[in-house]
PDB file of C-alpha atoms in Angstrom:
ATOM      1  CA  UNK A   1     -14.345  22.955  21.485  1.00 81.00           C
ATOM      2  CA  UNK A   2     -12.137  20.101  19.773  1.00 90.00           C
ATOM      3  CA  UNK A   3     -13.146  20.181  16.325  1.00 98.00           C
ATOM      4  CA  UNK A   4     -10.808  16.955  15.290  1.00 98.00           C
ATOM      5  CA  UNK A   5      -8.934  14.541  17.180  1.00 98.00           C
ATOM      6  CA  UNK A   6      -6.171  13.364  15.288  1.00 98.00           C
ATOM      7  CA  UNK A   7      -4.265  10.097  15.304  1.00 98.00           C
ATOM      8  CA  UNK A   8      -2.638   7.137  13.953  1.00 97.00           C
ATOM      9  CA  UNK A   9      -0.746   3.780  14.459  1.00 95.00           C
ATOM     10  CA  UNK A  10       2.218   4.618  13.068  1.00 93.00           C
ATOM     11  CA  UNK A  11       3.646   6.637  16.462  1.00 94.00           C
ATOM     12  CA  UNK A  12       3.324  10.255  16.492  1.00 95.00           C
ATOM     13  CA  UNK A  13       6.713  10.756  15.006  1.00 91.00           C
ATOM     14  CA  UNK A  14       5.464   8.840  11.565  1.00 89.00           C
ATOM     15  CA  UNK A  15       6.327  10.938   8.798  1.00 85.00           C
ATOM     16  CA  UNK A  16       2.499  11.235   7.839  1.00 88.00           C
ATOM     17  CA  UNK A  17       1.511  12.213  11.275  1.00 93.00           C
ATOM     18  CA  UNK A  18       3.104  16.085  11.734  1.00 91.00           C
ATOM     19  CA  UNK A  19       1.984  17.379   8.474  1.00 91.00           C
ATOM     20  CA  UNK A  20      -1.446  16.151   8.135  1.00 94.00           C
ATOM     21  CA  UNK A  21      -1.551  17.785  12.207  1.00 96.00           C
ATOM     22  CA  UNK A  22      -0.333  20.904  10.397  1.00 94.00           C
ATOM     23  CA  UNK A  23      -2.736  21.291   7.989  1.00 95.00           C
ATOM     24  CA  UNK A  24      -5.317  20.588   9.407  1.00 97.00           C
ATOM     25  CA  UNK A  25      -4.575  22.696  12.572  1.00 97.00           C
ATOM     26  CA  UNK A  26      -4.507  25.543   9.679  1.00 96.00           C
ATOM     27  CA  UNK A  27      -8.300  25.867   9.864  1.00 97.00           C
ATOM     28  CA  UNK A  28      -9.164  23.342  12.374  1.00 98.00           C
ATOM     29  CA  UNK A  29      -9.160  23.268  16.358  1.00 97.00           C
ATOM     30  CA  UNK A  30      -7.289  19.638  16.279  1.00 98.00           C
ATOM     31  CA  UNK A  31      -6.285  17.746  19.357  1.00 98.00           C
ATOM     32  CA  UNK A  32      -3.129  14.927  18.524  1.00 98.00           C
ATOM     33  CA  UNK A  33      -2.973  11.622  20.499  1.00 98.00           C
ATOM     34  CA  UNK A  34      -1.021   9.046  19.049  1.00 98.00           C
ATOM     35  CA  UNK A  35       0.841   5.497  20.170  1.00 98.00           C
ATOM     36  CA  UNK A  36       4.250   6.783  21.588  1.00 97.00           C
ATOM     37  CA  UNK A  37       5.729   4.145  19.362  1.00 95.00           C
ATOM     38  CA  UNK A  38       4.328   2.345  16.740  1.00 93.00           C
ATOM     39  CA  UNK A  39       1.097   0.031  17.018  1.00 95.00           C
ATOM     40  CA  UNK A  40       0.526  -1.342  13.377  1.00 90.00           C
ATOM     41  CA  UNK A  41      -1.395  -3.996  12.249  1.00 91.00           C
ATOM     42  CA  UNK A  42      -3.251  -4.236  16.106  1.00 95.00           C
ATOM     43  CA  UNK A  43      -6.551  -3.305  14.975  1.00 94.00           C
ATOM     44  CA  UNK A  44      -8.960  -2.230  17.169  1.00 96.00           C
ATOM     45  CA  UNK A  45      -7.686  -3.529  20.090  1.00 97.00           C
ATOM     46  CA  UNK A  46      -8.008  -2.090  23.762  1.00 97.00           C
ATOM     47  CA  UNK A  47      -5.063  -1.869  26.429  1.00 96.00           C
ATOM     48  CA  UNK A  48      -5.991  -3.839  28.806  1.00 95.00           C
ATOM     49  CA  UNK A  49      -5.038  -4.410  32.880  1.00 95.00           C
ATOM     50  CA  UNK A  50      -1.747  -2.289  32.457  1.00 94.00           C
ATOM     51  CA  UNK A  51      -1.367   1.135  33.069  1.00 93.00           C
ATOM     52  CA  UNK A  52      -1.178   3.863  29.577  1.00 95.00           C
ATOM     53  CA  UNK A  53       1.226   5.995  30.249  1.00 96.00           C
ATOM     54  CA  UNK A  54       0.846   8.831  28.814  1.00 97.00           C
ATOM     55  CA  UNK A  55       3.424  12.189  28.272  1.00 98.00           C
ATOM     56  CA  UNK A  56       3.082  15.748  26.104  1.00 98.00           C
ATOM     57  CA  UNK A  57       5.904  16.300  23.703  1.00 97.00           C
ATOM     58  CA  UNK A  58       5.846  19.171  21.091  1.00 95.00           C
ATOM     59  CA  UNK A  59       6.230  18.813  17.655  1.00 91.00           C
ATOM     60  CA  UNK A  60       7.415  22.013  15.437  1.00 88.00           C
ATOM     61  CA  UNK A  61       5.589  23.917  18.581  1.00 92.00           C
ATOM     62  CA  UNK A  62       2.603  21.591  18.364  1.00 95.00           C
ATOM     63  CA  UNK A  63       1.609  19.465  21.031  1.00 97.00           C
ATOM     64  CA  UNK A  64       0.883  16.078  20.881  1.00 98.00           C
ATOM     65  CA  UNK A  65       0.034  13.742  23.631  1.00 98.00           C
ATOM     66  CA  UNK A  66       1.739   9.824  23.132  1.00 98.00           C
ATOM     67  CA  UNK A  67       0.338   6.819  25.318  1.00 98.00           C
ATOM     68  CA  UNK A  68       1.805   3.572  25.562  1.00 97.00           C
ATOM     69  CA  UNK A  69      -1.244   1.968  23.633  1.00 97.00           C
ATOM     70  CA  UNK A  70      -3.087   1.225  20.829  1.00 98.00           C
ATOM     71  CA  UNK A  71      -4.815   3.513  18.516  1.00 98.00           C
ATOM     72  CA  UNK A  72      -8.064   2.998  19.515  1.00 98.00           C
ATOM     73  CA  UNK A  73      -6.412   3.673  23.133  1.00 98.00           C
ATOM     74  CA  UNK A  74      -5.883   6.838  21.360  1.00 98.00           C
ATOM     75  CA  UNK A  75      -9.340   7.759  21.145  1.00 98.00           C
ATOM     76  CA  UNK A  76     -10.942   6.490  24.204  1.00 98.00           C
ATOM     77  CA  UNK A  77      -8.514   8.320  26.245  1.00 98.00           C
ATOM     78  CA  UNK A  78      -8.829  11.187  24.275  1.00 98.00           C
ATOM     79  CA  UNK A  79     -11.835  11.468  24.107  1.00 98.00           C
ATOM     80  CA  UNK A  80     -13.007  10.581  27.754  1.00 97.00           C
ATOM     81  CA  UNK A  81     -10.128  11.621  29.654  1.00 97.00           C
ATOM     82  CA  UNK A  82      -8.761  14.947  27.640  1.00 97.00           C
ATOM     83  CA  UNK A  83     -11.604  16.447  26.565  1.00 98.00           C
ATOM     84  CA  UNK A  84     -14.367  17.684  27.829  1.00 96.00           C
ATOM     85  CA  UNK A  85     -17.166  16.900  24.509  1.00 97.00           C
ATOM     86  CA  UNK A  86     -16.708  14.646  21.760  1.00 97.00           C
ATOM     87  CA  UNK A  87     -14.881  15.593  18.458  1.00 98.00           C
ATOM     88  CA  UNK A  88     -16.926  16.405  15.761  1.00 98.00           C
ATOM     89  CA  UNK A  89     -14.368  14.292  13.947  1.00 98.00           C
ATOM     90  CA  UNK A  90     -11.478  11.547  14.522  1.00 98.00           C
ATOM     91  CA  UNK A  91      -9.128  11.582  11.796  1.00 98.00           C
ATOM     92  CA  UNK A  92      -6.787   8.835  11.542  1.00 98.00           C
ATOM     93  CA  UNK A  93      -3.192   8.657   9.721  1.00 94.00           C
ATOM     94  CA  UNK A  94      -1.802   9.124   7.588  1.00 92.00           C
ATOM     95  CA  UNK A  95      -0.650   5.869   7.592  1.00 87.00           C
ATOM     96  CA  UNK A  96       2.376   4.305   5.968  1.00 81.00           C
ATOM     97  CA  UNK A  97       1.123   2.622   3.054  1.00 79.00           C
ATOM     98  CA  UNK A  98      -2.027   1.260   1.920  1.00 82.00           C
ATOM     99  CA  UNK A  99      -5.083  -0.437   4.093  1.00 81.00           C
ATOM    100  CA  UNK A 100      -6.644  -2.297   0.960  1.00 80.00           C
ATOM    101  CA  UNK A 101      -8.703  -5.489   1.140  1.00 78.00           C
ATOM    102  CA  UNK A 102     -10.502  -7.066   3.909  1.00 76.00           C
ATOM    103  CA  UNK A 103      -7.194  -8.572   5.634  1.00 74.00           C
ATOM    104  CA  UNK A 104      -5.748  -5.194   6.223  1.00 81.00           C
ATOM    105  CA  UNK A 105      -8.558  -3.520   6.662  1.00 87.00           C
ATOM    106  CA  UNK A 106      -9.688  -4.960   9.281  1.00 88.00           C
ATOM    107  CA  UNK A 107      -6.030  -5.771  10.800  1.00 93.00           C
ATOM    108  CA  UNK A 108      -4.905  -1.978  10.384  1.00 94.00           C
ATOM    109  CA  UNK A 109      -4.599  -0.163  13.645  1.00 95.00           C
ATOM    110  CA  UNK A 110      -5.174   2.867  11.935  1.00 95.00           C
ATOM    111  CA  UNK A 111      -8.664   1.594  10.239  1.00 95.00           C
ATOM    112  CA  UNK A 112      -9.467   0.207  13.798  1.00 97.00           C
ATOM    113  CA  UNK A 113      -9.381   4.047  15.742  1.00 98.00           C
ATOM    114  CA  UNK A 114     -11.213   5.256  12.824  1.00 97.00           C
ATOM    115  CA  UNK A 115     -13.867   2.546  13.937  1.00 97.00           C
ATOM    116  CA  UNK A 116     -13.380   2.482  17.926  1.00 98.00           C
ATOM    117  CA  UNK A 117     -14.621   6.387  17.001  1.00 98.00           C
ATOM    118  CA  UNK A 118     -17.590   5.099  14.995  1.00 98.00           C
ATOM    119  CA  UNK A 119     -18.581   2.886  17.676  1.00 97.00           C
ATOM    120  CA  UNK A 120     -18.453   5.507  20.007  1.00 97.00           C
ATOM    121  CA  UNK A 121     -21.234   7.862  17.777  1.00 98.00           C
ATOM    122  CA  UNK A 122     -18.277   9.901  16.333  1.00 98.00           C
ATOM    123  CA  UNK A 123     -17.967  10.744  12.582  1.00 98.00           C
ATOM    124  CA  UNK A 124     -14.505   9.243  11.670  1.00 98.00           C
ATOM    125  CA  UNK A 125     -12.215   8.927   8.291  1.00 97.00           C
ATOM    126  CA  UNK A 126      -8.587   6.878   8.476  1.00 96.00           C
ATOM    127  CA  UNK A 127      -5.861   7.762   5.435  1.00 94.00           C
ATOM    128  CA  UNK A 128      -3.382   5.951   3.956  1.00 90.00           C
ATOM    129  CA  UNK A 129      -0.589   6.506   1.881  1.00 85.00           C
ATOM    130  CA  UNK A 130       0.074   3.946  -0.989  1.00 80.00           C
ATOM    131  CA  UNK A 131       3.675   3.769  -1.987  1.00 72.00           C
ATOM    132  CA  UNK A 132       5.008   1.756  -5.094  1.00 67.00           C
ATOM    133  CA  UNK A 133       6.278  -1.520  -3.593  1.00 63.00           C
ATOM    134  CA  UNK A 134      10.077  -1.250  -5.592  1.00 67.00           C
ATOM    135  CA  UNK A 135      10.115   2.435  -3.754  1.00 62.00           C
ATOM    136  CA  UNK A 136       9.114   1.028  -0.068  1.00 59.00           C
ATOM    137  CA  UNK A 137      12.507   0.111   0.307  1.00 65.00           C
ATOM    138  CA  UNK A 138      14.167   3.148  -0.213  1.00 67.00           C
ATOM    139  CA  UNK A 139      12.516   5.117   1.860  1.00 65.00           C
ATOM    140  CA  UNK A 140      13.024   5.244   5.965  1.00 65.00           C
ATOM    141  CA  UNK A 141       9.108   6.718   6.924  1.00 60.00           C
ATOM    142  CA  UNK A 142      10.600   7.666  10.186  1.00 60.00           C
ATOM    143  CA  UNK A 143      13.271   9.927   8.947  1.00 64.00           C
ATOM    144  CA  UNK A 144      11.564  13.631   8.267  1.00 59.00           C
ATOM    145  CA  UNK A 145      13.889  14.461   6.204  1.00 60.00           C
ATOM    146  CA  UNK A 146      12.437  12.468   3.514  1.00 50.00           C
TER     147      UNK A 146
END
């Protein structure tokens, strides 16, 4: 049984993504599904009339499934097409920096699979990262290295 599904809208290759997946796979049965690139500021929106395409890639030997959609793609697909019960909790980021205030709230597409879960009867918590704004420029979030 999936324990947690985990995802975000920064694209599974987000620098918050792998090690939150790591540590929480430590004492967790996790399943990752995540945009295959990345779907900010989208909210809760749902793909609609084109096909998701969806592929496995590993990460560090972890595998993650990425779908040409939106977060809250994410977790209907996961959730009705991968596995076979509900989660008994969607997890979603961490995302790259932070979801404050009723604008981004409700515009963040990682706030928005956090609720698409909620909707859907599913105990759900999305993360954020908040980064000092004379640092954000100085850092490339996509580069692991950092």
């Amino acid at each position: 049984m999936c324990e947690i599904l985990l995802t975000n809208d920064d694209g599974y290759n987000s620098v918050g993504f792998y090690p939150l997946l790591k540590e929480l796979s430590a004492d967790y049965s996790v399943f990752a599904i995540a945009p295959s690139v990345q779907k900010s500021w989208v909210g809760k929106s749902i793909t609609a009339h084109v096909a998701i395409v969806q592929k496995e890639v590993a990460i560090e030997g972890r595998k993650v499934i990425t779908i040409a959609g939106t977060p809250a793609d994410c977790v209907q697909v996961g959730v009705y097409h991968f596995l076979k019960t509900k989660p008994k909790l969607v997890v979603s980021g961490i995302n790259v920096g932070e979801n404050v205030g009723h604008g981004r709230i409700l515009s963040s597409g990682t706030v928005g699979a956090a609720m698409e879960a909620a909707i859907d009867g599913i105990q759900s918590i999305s993360t954020s990262l908040a980064i000092p704004f004379d640092e954000k420029e100085d850092i490339n979030f996509f580069d692991k290295k950092n």
